[in-house]
Coordinates of C-alpha atoms in Angstrom, one line a residue:
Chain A
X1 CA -278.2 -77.1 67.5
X2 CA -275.2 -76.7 69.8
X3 CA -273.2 -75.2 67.3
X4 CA -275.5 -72.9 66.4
X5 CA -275.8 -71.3 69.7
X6 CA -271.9 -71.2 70.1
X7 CA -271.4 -69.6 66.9
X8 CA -273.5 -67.3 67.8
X9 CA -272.3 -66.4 71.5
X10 CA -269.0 -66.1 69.6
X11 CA -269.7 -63.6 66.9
X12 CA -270.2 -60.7 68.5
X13 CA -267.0 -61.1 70.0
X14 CA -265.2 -61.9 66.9
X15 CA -266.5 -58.8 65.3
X16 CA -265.0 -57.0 68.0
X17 CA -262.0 -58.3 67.6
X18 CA -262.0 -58.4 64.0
X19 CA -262.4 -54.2 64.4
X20 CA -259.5 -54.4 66.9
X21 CA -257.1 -55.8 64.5
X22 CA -258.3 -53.4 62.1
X23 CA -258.0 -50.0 64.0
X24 CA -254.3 -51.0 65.1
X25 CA -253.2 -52.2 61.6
X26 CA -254.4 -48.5 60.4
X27 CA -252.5 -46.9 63.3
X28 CA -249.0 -49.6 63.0
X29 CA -249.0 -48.7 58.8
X30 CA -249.3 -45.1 59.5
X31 CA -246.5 -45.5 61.9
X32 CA -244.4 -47.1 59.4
X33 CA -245.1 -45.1 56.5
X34 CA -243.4 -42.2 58.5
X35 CA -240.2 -44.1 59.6
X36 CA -240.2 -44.8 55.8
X37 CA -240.5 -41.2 54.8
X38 CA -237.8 -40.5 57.4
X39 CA -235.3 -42.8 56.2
X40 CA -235.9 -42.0 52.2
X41 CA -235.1 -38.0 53.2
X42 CA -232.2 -38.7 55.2
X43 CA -232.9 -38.2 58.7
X44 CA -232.0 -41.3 60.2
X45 CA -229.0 -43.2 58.6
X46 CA -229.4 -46.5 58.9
X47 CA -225.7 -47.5 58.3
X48 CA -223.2 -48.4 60.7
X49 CA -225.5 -49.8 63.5
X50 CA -224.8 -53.0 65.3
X51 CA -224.8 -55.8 62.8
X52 CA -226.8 -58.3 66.0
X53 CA -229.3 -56.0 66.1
X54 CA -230.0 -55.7 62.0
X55 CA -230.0 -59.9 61.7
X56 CA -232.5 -59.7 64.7
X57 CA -234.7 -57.6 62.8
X58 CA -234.9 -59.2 59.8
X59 CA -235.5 -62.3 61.5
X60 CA -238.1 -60.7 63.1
X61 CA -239.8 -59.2 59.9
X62 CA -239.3 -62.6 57.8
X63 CA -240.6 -64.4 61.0
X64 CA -244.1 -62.1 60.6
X65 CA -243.9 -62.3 56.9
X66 CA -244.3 -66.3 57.1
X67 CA -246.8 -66.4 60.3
X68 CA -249.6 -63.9 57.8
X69 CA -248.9 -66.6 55.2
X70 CA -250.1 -68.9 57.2
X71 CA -252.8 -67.5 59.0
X72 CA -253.7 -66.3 55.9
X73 CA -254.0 -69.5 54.5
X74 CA -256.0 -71.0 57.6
X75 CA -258.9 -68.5 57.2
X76 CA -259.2 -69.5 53.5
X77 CA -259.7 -72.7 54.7
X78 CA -257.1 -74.5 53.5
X79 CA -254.8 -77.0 55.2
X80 CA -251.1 -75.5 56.6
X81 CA -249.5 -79.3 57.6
X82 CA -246.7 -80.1 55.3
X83 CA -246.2 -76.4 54.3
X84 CA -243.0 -75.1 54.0
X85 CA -244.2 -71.8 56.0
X86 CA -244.3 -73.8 58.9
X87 CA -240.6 -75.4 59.1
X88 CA -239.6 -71.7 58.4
X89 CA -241.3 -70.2 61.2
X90 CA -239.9 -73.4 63.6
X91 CA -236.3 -72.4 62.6
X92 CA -236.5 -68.5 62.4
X93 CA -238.2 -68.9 66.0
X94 CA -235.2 -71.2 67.3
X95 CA -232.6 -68.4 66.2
X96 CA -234.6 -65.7 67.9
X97 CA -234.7 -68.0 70.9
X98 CA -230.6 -68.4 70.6
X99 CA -229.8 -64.6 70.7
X100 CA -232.0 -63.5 73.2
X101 CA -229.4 -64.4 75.9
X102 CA -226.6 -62.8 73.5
X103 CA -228.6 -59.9 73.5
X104 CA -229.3 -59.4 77.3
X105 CA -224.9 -60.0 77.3
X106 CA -224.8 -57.2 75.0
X107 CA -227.4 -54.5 76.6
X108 CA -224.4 -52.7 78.2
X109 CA -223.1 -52.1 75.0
X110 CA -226.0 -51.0 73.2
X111 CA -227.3 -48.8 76.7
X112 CA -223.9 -47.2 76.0
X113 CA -224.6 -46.6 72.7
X114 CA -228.0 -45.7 72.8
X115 CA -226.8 -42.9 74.9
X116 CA -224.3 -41.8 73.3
X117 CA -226.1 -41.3 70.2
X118 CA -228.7 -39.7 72.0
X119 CA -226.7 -37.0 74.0
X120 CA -223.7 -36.6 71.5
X121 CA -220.1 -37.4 72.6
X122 CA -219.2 -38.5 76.1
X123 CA -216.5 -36.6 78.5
X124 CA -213.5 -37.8 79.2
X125 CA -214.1 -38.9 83.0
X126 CA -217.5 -40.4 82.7
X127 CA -217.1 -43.8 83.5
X128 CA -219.5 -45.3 81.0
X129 CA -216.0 -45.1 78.7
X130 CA -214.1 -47.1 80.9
X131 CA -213.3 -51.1 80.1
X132 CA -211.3 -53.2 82.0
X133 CA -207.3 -53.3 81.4
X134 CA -205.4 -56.5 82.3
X135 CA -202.4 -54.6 82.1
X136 CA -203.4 -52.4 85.6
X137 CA -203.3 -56.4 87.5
X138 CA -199.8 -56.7 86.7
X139 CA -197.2 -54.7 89.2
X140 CA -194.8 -52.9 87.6
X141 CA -192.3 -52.8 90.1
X142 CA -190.3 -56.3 90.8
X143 CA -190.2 -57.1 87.2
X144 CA -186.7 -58.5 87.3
X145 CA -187.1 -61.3 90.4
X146 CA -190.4 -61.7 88.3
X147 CA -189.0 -63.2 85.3
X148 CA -185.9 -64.8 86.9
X149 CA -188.5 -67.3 89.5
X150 CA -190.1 -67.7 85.7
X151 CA -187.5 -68.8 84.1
X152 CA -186.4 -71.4 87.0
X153 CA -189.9 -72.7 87.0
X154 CA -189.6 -73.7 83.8
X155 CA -186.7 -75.3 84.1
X156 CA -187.9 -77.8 86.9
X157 CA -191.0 -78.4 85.8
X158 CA -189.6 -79.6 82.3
X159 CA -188.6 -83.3 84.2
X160 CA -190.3 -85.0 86.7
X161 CA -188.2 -85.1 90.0
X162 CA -186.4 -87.9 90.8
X163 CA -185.2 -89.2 94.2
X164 CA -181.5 -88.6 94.6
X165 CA -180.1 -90.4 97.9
X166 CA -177.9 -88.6 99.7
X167 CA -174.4 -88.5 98.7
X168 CA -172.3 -89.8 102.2
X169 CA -168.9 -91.3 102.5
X170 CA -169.0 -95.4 102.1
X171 CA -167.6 -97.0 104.4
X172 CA -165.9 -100.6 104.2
X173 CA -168.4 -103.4 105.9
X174 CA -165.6 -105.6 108.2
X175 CA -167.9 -108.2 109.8
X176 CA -169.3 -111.5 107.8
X177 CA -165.6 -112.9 106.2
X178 CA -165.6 -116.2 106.2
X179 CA -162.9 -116.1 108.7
X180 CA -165.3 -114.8 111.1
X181 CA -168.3 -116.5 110.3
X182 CA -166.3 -119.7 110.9
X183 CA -164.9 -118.3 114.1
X184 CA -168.6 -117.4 115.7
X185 CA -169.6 -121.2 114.6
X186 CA -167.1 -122.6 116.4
X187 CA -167.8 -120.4 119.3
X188 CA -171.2 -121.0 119.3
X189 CA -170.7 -125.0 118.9
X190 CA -168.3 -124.9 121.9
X191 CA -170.9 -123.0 124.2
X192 CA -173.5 -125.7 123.5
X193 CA -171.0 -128.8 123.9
X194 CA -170.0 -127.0 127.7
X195 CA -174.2 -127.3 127.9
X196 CA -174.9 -131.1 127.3
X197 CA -175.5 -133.7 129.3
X198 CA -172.1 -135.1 129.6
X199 CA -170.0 -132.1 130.3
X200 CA -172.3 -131.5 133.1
X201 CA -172.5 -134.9 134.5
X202 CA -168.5 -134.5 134.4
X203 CA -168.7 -131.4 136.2
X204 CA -170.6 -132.9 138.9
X205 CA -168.2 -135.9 139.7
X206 CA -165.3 -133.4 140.0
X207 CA -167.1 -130.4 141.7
X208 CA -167.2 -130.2 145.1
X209 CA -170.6 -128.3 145.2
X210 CA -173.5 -130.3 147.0
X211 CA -175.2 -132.5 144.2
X212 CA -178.7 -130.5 143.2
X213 CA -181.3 -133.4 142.3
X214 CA -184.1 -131.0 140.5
X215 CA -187.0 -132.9 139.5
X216 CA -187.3 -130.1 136.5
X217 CA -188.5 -130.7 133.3
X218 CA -186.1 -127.7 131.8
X219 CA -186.6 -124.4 131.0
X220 CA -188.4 -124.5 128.0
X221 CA -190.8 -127.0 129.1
X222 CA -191.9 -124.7 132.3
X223 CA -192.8 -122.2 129.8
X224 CA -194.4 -124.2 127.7
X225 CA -196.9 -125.7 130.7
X226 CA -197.3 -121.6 132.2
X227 CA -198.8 -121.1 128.4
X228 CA -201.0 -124.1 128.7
X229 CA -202.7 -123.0 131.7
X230 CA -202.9 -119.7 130.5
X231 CA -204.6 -121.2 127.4
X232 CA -206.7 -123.6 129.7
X233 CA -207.9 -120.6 131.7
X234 CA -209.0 -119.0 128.6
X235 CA -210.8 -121.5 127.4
X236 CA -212.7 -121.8 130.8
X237 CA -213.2 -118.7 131.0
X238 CA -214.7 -117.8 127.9
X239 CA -216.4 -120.7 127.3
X240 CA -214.4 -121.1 123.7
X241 CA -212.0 -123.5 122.6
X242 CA -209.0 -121.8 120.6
X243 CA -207.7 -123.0 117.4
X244 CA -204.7 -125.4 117.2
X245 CA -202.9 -124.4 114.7
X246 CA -200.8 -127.1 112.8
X247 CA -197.6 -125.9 113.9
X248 CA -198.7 -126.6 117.6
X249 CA -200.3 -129.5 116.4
X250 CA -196.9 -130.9 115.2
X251 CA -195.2 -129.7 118.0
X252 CA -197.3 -131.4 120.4
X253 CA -197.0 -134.7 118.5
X254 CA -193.6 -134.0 118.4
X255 CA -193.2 -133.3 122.4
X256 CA -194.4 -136.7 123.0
X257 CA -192.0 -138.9 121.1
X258 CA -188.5 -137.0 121.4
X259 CA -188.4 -137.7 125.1
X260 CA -188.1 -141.2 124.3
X261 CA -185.6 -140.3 121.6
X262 CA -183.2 -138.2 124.0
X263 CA -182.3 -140.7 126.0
X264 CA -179.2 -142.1 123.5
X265 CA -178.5 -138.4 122.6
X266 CA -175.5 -137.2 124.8
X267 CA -174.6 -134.2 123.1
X268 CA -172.5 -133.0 120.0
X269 CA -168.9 -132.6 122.1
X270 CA -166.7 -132.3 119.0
X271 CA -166.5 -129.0 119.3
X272 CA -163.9 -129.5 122.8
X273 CA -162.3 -132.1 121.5
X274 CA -161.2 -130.8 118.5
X275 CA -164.0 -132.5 115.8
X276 CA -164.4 -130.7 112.7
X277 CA -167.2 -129.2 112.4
X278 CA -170.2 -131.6 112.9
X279 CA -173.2 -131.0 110.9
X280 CA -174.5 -128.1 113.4
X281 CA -178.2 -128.2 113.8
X282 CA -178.6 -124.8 113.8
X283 CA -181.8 -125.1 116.5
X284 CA -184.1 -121.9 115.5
X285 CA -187.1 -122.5 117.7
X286 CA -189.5 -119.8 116.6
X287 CA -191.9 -119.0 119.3
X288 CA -195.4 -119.8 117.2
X289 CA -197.0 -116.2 116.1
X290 CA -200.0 -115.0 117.4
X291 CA -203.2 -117.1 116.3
X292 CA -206.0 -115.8 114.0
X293 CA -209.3 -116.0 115.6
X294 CA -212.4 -114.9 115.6
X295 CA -214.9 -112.8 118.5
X296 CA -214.1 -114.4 121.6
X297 CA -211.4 -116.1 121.0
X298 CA -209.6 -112.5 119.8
X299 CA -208.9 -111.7 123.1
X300 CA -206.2 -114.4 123.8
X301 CA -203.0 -114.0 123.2
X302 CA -199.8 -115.5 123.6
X303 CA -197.6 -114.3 126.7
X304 CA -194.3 -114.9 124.7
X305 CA -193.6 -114.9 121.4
Chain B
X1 CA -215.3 -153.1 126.5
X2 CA -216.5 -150.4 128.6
X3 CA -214.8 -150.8 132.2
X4 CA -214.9 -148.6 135.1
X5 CA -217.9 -146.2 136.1
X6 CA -218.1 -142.3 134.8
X7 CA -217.8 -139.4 137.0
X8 CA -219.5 -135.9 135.8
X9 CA -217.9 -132.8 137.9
X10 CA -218.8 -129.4 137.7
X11 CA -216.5 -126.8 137.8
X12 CA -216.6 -123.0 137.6
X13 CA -220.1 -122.9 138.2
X14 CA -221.9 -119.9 137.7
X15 CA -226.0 -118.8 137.3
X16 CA -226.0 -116.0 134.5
X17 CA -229.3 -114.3 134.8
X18 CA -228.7 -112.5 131.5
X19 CA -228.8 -115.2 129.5
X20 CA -231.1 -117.2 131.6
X21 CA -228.9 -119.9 131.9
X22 CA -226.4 -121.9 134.2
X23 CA -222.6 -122.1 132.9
X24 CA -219.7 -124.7 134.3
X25 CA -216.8 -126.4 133.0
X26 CA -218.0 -130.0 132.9
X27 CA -215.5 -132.5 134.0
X28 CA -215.4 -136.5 133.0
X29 CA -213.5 -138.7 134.3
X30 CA -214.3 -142.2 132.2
X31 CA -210.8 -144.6 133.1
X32 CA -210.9 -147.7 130.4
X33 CA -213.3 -146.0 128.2
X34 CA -213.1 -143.9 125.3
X35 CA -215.0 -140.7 125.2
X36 CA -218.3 -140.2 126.4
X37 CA -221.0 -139.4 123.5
X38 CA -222.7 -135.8 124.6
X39 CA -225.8 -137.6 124.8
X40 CA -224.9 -139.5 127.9
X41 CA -223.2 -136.7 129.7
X42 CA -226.3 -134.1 128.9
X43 CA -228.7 -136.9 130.7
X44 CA -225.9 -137.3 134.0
X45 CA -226.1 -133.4 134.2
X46 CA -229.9 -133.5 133.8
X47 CA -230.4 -135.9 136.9
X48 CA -227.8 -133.7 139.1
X49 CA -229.4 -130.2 138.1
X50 CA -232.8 -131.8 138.2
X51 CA -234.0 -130.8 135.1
X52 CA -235.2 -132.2 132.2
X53 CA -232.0 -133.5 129.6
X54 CA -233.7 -131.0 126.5
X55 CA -232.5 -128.0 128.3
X56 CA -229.1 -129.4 128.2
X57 CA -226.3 -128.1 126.4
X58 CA -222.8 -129.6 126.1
X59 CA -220.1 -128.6 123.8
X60 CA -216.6 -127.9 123.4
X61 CA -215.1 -131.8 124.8
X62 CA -211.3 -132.2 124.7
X63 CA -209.3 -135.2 126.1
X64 CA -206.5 -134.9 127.8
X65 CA -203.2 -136.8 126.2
X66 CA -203.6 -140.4 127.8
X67 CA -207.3 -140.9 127.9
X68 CA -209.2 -140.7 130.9
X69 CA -210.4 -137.6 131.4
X70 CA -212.2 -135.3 129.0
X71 CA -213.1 -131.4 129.7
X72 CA -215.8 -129.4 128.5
X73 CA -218.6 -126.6 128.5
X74 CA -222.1 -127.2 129.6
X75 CA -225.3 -124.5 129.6
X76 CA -228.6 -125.5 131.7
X77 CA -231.2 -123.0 130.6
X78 CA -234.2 -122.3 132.5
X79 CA -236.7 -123.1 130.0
X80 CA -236.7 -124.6 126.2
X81 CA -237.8 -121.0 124.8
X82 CA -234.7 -119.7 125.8
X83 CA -232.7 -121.8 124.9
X84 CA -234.2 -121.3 121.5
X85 CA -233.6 -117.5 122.0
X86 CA -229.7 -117.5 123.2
X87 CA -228.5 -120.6 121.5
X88 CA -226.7 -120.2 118.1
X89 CA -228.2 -122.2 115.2
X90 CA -225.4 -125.3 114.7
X91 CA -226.1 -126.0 118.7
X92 CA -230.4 -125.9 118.0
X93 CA -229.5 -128.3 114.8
X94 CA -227.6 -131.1 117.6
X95 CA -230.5 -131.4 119.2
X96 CA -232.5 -131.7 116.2
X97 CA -234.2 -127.8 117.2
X98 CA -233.4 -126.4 113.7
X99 CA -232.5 -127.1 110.4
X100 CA -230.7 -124.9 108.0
X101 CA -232.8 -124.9 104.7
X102 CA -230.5 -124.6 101.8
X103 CA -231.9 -124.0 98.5
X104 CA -230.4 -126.1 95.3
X105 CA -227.2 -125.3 94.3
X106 CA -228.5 -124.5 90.9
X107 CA -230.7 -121.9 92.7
X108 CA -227.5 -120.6 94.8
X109 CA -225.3 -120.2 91.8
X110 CA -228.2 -118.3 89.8
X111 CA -229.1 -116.1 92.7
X112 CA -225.0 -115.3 93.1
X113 CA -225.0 -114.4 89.5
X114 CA -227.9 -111.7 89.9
X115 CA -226.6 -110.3 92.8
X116 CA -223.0 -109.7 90.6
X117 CA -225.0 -107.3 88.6
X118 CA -226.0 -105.0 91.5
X119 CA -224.1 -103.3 93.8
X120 CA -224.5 -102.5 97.4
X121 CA -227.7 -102.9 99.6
X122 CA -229.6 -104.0 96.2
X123 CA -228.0 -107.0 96.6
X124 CA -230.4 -108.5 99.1
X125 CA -233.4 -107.5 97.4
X126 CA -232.0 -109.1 94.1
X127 CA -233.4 -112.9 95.1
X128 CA -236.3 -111.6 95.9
X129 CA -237.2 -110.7 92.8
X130 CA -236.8 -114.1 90.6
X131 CA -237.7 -113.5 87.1

């Protein structure tokens, strides 16, 4: 049978091990018994050493003590799952695993130590005695502007700091009364009567100057026709049309029927002849901001704004 | 009542090798009539490049305030292929080249609500995988 022939491969080995064990378990008891006999007579005190070092120890032992249990119990034959032995030996191994990197933190010490004890008391200058002092980082010598910056830091750093303006002289605003606001009205209303249609025509009858027959569409129209082209050209160019946006949209539909409209309209004169103050239309013509477009059609913009 | 004959002029004309293609500002001038349906004005510009009306592109038609005369682009490309190739999809779909396929709005609204849950590049491979 197969297990047979392993057994028997196998037991000449195991005897030797067995025999192995044996030998060194003589040798480690006879080891022990003399440490023991030491420590009975006196020879090494066992008090006062490092307190990490005992609790390792006796981990240690109680560690073995539990791990013969079990292999005790194993070659006997019986079972080991469930037993307590084991959950011991899970959580005496965790601890050991926990201070070994205490214990490679504390070598120094225990090097130190170690020496010490073997070679009696250390000299003065040997620098195994030396451990750092905070106290040598501080300088001794401006202690006074030291503390005074301190005490100022503290200060400041207690509120958060808030913006202060700074403090100039006010002076009194003169413009905007409503004197003066009146006054630039009416200057402004008597500017635009000199401008209309009638003043001028008047002008003409009386002047001598050459009549000037201008087949001009005004000044604001020129510009507008120099932007269409410039639009038309971009459009050709690029091969895009450009957004109308409803503002221009309105003002186009708007060009077309206030020519018709103007025709009645001579101008608001009042403002020669002594009216009070006709509704003034105050005329804001905002040029139409730049378009939003997209790849192409980025490129265009408007000449004037 | 469509009076008066339609005149096609081509301005700006240029051959653009890069794109395969021949550009111009297309000009028509229809008095009495109201604007010319692309249709009509790809076949006119087909018979005066000598070329077949398929390769024909016309967009972009404005008419001027008063009626009359109506400006816009036109592209003549050298062959159908590409045209396919340079032409952007809304232009293929005119001429019946392409159609955008548009799943149901159910399935848009269900795919919008995976992609919420992903962020960055993810996002296009979330439709992909419908669960």
């Amino acid at each position: 049978m197969a297990d047979d022939q392993v057994i028997a491969q196998d037991l000449p080995k195991a005897m030797d091990v067995l025999n192995d064990i044996k030998t060194q378990a003589d040798s480690v008891t006879g080891h022990v018994k003399d440490l023991l006999k030491k420590v009975k007579d006196g020879e090494i005190s066992t008090a006062k050493g490092i307190s990490f070092l005992e609790s390792k120890y006796q981990l240690l032992l109680s560690y073995l003590i539990n791990l013969t249990y079990v292999m005790l119990k194993k070659v006997e034959g019986g079972s080991i799952r469930g037993d307590p032995a084991v959950t011991r030996i899970v959580e005496i191994r965790t601890y050991l695993e926990k201070m070994r990197p205490i214990d490679h933190k504390l070598k120094y010490q225990v090097d130190k130590l170690v020496k010490m004890a073997a070679m009696g008391e250390l000299s003065e200058n040997d620098p195994l005695r030396f451990k750092p002092n905070p106290d040598n980082l501080t300088s001794k010598l401006a202690e006074s502007s030291d503390e005074s910056e301190a005490s100022d830091d503290e200060k400041d750093t207690g509120k958060p700091k808030v913006y202060v303006p700074p403090k100039l002289a006010p002076v009194h605003y003169d413009e905007d009364t409503p004197v003066q606001r009146q006054q630039k009205k009416e200057e402004q209303a008597r500017k635009r009567a000199l401008r209309s249609s009638l003043i001028r025509e008047l002008k003409e009858a009386h002047s001598d100057a050459p009549q000037e027959i201008r087949d001009s569409v005004g000044f604001r129209r020129s510009v507008e026709t120099q932007d269409d082209r410039h639009q038309r050209e971009y459009e050709e160019d690029y091969f895009v049309r450009l957004a109308v946006s409803k503002k221009q949209k309105r003002k186009q539909s708007m060009g077309m029927v206030s020519t018709l409209n103007q025709i009645t309209k001579f101008g608001d004169t009042s403002a020669l002849f002594g009216g009070e103050g006709g509704a003034s239309s105050s005329k804001k013509r905002k040029r139409s901001s730049k378009k939003g477009k997209k790849g192409a059609k980025k490129g265009f913009k408007k000449r004037r704004k | 009542m469509s009076e008066g004959v339609v005149t096609v002029r081509t301005r700006k004309f240029l051959t653009n090798r890069l794109m395969q293609r021949k550009q111009m500002v297309v000009d028509v001038l229809h008095p009495g009539r109201a604007t010319i349906p692309k249709t009509e004005i790809r076949e006119k510009l087909a018979k005066m490049y000598k070329t077949t009306p398929d390769v024909v592109f016309v967009f972009g038609f404005r008419t001027q305030f008063g009626g009359g005369k109506t400006t816009g682009f036109g592209l003549i490309y050298d062959t159908l292929d590409f045209a396919k190739k340079m032409e952007p999809n809304y232009r293929l779909a005119r001429h019946g080249l392409y159609e955008k396929k548009k799943p149901s709005r159910k399935q848009r609204k269900e795919r919008k609500n995976r992609q919420k849950k992903v962020r960055g590049v993810k996002k296009t491979k979330v439709s992909a995988g419908k669960k």
